[in-house]
XYZ file of N, CA and C in Angstrom:
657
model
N 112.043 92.487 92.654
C 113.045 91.450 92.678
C 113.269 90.899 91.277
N 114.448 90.343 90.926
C 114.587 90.222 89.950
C 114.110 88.440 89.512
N 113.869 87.697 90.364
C 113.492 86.308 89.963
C 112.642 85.487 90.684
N 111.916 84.482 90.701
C 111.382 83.793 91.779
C 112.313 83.013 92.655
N 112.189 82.638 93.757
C 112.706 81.916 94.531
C 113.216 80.576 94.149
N 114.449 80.149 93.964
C 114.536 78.702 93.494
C 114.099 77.724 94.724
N 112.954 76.874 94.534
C 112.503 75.799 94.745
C 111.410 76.502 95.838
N 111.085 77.537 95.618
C 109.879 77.901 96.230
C 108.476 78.285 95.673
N 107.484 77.852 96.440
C 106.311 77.807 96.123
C 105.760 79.625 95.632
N 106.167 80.240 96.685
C 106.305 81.761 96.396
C 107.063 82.352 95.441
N 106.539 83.888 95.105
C 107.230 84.153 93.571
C 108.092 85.419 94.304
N 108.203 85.292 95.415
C 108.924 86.476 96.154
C 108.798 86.152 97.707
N 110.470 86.275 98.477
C 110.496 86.391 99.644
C 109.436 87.226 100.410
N 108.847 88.392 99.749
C 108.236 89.134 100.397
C 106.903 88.291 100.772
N 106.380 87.252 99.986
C 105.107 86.657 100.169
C 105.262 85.203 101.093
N 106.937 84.794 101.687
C 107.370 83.830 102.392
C 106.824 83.651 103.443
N 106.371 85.318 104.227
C 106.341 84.902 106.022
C 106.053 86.329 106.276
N 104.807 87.137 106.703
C 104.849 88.259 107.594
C 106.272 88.652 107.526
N 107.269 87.980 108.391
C 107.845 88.847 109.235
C 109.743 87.951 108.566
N 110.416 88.592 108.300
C 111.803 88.070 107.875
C 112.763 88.490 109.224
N 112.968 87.300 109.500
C 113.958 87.946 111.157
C 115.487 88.358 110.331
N 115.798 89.624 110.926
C 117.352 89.851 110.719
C 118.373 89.305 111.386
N 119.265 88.366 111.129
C 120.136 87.894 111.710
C 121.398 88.506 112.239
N 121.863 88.904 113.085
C 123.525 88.999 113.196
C 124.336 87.727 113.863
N 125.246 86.840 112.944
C 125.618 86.299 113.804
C 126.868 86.253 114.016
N 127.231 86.084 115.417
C 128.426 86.635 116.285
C 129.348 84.865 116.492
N 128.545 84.413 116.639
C 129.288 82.767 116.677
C 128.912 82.056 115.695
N 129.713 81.352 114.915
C 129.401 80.403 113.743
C 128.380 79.202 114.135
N 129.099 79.129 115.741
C 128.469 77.796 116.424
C 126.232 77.871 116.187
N 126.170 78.900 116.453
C 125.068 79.544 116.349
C 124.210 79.475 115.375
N 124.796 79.144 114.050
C 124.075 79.825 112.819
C 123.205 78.980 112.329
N 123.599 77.354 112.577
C 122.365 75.666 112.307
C 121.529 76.225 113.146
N 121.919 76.105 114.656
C 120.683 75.851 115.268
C 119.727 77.088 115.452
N 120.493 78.557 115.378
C 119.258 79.545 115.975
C 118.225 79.047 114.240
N 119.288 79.138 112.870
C 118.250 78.918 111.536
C 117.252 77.861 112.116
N 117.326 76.694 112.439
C 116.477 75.588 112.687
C 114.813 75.949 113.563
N 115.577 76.670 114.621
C 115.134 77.406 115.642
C 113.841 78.614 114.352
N 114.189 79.262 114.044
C 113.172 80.043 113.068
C 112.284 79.636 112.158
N 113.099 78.700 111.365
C 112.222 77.440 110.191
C 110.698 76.848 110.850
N 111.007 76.233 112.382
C 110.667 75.343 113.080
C 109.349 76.395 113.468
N 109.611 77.836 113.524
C 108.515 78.394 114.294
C 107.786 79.314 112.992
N 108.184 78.938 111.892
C 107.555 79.770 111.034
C 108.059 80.614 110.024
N 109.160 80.619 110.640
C 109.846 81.819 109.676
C 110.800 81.346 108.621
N 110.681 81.094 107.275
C 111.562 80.078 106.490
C 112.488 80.741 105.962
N 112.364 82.612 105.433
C 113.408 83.587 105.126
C 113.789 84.320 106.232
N 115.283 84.142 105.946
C 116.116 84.788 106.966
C 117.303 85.314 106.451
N 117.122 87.017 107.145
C 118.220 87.291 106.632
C 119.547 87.625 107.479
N 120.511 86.821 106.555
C 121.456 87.564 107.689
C 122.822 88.407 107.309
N 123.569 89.297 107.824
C 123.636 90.287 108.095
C 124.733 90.573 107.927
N 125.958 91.097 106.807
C 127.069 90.998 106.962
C 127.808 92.422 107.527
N 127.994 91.659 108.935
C 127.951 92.993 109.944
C 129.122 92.492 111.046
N 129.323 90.897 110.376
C 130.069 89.886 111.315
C 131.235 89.714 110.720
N 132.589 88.798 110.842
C 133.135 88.078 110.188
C 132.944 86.966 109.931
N 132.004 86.379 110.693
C 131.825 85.044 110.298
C 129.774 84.715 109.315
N 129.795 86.008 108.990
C 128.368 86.317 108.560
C 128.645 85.525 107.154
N 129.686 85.434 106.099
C 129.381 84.719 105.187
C 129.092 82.710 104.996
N 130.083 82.700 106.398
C 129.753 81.126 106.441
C 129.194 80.810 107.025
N 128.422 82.009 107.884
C 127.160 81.544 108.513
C 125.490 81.614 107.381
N 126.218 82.208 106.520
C 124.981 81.819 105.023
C 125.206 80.394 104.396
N 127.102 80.212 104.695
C 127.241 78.698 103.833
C 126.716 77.566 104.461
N 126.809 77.906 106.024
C 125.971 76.693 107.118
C 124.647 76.377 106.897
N 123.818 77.501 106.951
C 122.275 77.631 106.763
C 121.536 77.031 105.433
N 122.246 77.449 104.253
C 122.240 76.793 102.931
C 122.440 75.580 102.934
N 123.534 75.197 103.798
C 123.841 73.258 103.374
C 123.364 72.721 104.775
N 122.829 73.186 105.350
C 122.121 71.909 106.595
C 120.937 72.597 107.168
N 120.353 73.477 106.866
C 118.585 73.844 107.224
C 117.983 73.514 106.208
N 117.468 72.471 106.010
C 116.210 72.661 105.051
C 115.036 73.255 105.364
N 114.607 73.956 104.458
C 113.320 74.883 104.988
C 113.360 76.549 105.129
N 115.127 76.706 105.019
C 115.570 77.796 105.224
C 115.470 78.279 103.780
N 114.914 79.575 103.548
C 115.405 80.686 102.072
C 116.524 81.551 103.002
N 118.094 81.168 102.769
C 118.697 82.125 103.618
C 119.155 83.091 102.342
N 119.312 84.318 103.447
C 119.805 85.692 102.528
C 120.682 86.302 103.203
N 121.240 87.201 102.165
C 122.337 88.156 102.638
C 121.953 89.742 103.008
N 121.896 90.353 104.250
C 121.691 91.567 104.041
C 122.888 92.479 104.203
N 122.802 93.867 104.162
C 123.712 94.513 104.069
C 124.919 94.660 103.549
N 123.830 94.112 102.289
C 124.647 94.009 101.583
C 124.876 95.139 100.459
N 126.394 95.644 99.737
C 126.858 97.270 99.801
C 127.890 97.472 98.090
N 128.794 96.210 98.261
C 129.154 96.642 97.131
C 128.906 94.975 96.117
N 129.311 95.254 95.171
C 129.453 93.727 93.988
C 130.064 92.550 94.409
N 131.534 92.982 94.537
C 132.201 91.745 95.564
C 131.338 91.030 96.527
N 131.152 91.299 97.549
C 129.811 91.071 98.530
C 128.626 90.240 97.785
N 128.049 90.809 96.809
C 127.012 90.097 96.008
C 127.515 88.410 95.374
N 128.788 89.045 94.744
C 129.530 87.824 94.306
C 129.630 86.261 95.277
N 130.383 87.023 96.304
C 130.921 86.075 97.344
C 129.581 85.212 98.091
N 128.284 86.125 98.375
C 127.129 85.376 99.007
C 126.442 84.481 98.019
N 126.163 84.936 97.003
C 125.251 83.991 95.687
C 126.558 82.888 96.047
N 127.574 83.094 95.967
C 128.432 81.937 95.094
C 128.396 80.741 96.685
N 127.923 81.181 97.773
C 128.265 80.456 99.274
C 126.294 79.869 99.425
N 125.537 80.424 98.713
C 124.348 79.546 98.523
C 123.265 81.124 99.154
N 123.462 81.968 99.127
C 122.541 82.900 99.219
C 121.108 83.255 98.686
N 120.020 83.122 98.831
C 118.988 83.060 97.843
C 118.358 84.129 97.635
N 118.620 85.096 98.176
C 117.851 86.444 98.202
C 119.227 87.882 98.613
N 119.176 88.960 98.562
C 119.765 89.572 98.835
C 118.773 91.298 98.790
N 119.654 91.570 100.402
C 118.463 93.159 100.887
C 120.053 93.996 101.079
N 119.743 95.099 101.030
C 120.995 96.242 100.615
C 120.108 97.642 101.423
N 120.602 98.193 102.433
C 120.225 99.366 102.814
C 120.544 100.452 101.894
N 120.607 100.328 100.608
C 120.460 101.477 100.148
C 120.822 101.227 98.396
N 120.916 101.747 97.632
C 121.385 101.667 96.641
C 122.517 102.737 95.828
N 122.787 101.968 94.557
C 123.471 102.567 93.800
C 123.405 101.946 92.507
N 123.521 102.672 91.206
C 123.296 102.286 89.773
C 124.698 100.687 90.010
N 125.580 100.962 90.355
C 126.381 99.839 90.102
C 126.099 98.627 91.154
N 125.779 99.085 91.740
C 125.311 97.758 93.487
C 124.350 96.998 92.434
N 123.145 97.541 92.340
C 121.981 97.509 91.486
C 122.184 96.776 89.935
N 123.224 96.754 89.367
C 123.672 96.000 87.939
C 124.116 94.656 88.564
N 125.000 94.821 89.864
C 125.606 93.718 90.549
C 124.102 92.657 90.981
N 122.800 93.247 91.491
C 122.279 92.464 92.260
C 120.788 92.125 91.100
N 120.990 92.493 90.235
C 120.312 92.263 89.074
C 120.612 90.730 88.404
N 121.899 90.957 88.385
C 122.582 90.008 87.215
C 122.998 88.860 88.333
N 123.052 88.893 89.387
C 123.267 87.789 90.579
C 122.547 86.719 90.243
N 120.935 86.326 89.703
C 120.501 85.536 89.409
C 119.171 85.374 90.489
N 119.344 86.119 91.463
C 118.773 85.768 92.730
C 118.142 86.836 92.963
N 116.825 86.747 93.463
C 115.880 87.832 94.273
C 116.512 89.324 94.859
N 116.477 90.154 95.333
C 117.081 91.503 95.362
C 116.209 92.335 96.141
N 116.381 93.085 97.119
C 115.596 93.971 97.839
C 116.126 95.296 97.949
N 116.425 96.081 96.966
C 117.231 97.498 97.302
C 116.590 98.549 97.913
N 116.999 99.238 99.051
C 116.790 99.638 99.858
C 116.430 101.164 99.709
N 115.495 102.091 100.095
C 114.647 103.088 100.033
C 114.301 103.959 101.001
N 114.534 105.110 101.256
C 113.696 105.547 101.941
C 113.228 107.312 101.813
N 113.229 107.474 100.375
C 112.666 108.820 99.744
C 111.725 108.119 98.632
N 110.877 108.668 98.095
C 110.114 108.817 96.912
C 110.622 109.044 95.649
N 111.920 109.920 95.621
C 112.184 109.880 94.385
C 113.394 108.600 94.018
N 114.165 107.816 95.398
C 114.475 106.630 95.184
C 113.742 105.535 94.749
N 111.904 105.448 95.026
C 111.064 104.444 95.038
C 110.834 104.794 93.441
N 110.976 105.920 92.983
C 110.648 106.338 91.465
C 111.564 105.617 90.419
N 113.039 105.911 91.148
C 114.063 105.666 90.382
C 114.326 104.414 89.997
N 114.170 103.397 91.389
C 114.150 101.892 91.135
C 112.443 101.586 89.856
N 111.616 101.899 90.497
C 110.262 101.778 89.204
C 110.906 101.828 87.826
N 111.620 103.153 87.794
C 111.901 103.445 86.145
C 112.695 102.451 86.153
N 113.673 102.103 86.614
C 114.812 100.848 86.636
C 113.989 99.227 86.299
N 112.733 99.111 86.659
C 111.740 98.113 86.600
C 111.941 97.315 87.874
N 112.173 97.919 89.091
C 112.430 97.175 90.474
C 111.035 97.330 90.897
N 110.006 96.492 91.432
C 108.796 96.662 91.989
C 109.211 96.630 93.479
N 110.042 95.885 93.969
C 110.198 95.553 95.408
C 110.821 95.612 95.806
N 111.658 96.491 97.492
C 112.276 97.075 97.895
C 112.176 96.731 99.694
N 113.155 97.079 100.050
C 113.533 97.424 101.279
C 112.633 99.245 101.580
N 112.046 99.479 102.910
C 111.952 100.647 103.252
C 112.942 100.943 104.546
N 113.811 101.293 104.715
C 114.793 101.560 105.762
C 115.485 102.985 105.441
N 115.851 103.452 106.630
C 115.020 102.479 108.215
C 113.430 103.344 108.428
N 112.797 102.625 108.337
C 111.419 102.606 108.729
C 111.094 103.344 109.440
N 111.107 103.445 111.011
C 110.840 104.177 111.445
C 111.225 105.388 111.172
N 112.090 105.494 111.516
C 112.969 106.991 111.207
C 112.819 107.512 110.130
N 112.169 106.555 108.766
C 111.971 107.386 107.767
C 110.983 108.176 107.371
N 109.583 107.585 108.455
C 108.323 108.081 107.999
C 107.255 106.858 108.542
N 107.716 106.042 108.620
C 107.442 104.612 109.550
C 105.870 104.649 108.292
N 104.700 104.169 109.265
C 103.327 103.664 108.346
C 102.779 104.932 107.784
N 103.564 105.914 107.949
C 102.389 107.116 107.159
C 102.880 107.640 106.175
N 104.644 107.585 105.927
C 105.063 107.682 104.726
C 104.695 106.757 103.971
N 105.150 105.307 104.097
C 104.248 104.153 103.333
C 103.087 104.354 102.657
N 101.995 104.561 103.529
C 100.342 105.147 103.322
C 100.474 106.168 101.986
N 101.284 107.019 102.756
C 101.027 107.893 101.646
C 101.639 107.690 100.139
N 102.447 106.966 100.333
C 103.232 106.229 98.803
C 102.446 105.211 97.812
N 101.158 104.834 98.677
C 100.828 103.634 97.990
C 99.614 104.104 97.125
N 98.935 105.533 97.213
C 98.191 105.684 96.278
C 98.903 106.322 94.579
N 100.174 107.110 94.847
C 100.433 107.972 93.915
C 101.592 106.429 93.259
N 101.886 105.786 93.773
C 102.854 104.603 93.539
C 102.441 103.185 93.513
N 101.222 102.543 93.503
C 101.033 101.287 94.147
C 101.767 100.304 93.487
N 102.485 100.197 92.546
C 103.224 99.497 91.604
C 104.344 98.971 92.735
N 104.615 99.791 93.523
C 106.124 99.668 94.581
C 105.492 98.404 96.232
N 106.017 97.528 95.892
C 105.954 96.803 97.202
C 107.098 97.042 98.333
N 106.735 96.826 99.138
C 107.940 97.094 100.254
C 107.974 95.837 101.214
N 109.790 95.892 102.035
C 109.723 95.131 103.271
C 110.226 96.002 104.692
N 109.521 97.151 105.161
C 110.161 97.961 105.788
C 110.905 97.349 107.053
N 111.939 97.763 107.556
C 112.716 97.351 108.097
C 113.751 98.580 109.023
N 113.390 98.385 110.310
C 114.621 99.095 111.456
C 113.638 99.881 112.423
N 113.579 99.282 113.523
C 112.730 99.972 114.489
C 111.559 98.996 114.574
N 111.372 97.955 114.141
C 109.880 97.803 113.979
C 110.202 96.552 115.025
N 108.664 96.281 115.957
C 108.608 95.499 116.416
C 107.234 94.460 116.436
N 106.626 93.562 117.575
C 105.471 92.725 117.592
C 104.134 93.517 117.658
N 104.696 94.978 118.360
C 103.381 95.782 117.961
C 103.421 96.963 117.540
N 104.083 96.995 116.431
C 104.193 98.090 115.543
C 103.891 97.394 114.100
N 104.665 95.990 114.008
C 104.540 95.143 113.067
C 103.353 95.378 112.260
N 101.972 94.877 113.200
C 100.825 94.509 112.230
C 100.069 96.486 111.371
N 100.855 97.259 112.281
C 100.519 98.579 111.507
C 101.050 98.130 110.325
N 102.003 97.554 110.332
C 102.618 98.286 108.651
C 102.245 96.779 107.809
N 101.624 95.735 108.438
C 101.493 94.687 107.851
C 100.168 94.888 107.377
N 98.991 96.278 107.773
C 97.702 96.273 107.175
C 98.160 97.565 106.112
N 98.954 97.623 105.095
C 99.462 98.609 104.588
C 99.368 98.165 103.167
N 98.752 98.000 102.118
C 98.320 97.634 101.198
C 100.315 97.518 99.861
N 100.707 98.247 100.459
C 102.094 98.000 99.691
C 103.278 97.511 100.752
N 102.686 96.896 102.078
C 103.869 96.053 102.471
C 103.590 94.458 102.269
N 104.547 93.932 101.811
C 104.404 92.245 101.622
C 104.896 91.455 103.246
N 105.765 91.919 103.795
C 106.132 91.731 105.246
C 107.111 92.745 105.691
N 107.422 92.654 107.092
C 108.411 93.125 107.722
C 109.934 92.900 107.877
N 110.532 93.456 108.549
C 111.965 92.967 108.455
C 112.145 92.863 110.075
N 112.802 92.276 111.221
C 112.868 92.643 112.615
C 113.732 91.470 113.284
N 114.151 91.966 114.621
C 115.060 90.911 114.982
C 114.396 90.825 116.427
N 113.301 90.680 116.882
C 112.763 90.518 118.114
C 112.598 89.327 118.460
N 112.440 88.541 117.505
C 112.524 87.124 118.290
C 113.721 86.215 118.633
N 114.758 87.047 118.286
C 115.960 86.979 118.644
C 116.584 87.912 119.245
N 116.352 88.043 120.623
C 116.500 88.699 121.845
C 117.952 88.522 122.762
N 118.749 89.109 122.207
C 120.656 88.828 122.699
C 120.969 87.706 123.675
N 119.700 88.161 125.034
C 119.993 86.525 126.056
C 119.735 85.724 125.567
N 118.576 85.104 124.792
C 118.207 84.216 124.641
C 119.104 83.498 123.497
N 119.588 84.415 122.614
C 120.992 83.737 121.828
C 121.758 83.207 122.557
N 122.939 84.389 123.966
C 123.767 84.096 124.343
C 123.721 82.803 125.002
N 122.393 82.558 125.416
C 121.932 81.415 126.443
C 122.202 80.102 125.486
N 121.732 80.546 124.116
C 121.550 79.516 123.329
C 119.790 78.815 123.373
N 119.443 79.245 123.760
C 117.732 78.874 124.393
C 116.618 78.892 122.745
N 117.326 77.769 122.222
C 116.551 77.989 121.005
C 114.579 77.881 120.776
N 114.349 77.556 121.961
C 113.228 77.253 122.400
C 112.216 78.167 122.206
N 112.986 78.741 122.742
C 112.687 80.718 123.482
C 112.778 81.041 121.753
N 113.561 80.979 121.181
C 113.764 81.901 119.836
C 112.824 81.181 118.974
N 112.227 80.065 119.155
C 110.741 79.184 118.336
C 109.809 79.635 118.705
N 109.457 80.092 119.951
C 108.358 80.567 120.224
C 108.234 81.212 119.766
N 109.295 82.758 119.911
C 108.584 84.112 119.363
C 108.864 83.837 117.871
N 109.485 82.918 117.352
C 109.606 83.239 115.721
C 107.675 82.885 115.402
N 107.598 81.532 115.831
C 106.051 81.276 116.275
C 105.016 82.264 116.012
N 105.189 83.320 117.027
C 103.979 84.354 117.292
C 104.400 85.186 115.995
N 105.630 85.864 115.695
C 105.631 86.250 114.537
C 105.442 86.061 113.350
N 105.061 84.346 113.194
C 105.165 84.132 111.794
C 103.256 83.808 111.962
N 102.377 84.460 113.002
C 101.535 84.626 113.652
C 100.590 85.753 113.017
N 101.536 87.191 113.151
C 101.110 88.366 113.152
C 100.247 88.423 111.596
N 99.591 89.304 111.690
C 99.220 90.004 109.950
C 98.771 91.550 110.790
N 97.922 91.789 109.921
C 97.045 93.335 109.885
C 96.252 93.081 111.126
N 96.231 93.554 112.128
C 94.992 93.772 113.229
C 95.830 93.101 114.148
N 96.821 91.950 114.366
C 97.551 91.542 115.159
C 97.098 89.845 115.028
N 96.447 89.564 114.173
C 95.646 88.305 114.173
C 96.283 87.567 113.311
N 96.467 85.944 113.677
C 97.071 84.867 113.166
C 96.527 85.277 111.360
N 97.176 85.116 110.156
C 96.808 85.220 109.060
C 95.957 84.098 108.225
């Protein structure tokens, strides 16, 4: 990443919380209270997801009325995009994938950066670039905890936040993984319990997740 967190105790989202819930959000109405709802149970970085139309002012909501929240932008793809979230209060930004120009864009943003990985000679390329910390996506599908494993002796310089597929008990595999800092996952935000609005329900499990480490045990 390219900076520490402004006004955080941590020198990287990755060291915020086990587990970073992925957001999609579909109603603006949504975006105070499910954030409040996560803060409240543990989880203070959140990312969310521009996958919506209303995904950028649901970063401008979270920024100006959660305190407690590090909100971020994910999926995030080209410069514009980078531009528009830093400038709406974004504090971090994760990118499924990269490119030399995405990568100049999310450098010079000012703000934390997670570019996204899922070969060895990408984890090389960002190193030579001087990126230590990265997105692994999608995770499972890429090699899930044994590609990881095997990256962290010939590479240990490379931290990761793997992300896609992963859940409450797959989690603490990759959380006893000496080059993951946390996870990425959207399980404690379970579609009914949004649609319901049942923010209760979405404290709890943020709760147990911000719970998990290595072995499945509170950290």
């Amino acid at each position: 990443m390219s900076s520490p967190l402004p006004s955080s105790p941590a020198a990287s989202v990755l060291d915020l919380a086990p587990v970073v819930p992925v957001v999609v959000v579909d109603d603006l109405a949504d975006a105070v209270p499910l954030a409040r709802a996560l803060v409240a149970g543990g989880l203070p970085a959140i990312e969310v997801t521009l996958r919506t139309p209303v995904a950028v002012d649901a970063i401008r909501a979270i920024a100006g009325e959660v305190p407690g929240a590090v909100v971020g932008a994910g999926t995030v793809i080209t410069p514009d995009q980078v531009a528009e979230v830093v400038a709406v209060g974004a504090r971090f930004l994760v990118s499924p994938g990269w490119t030399d120009v995405l990568l100049d864009a999310m450098r010079t943003s000012g703000v934390p950066f997670l570019p996204g990985v899922s070969t060895t000679s990408e984890v090389v390329a960002l190193l030579e670039r001087g990126v230590r910390e990265m997105k692994f996506f999608p995770a499972e599908a890429a090699g899930g905890t044994a590609y990881l494993k095997a990256l962290a002796a010939p590479l240990p310089q490379a931290r990761f936040c793997p992300t896609g597929g992963i859940g409450p008990g797959s989690a603490p595999e990759y959380l006893a993984l000496p080059n993951v800092g946390c996870v990425g996952g959207s399980w404690m935000l379970p579609k009914d319990a949004v649609a319901d609005r049942d923010w209760d329900r979405v404290e709890a499990l943020a709760r147990a997740a911000a719970a998990l480490s290595a072995g499945g045990t509170s950290r």
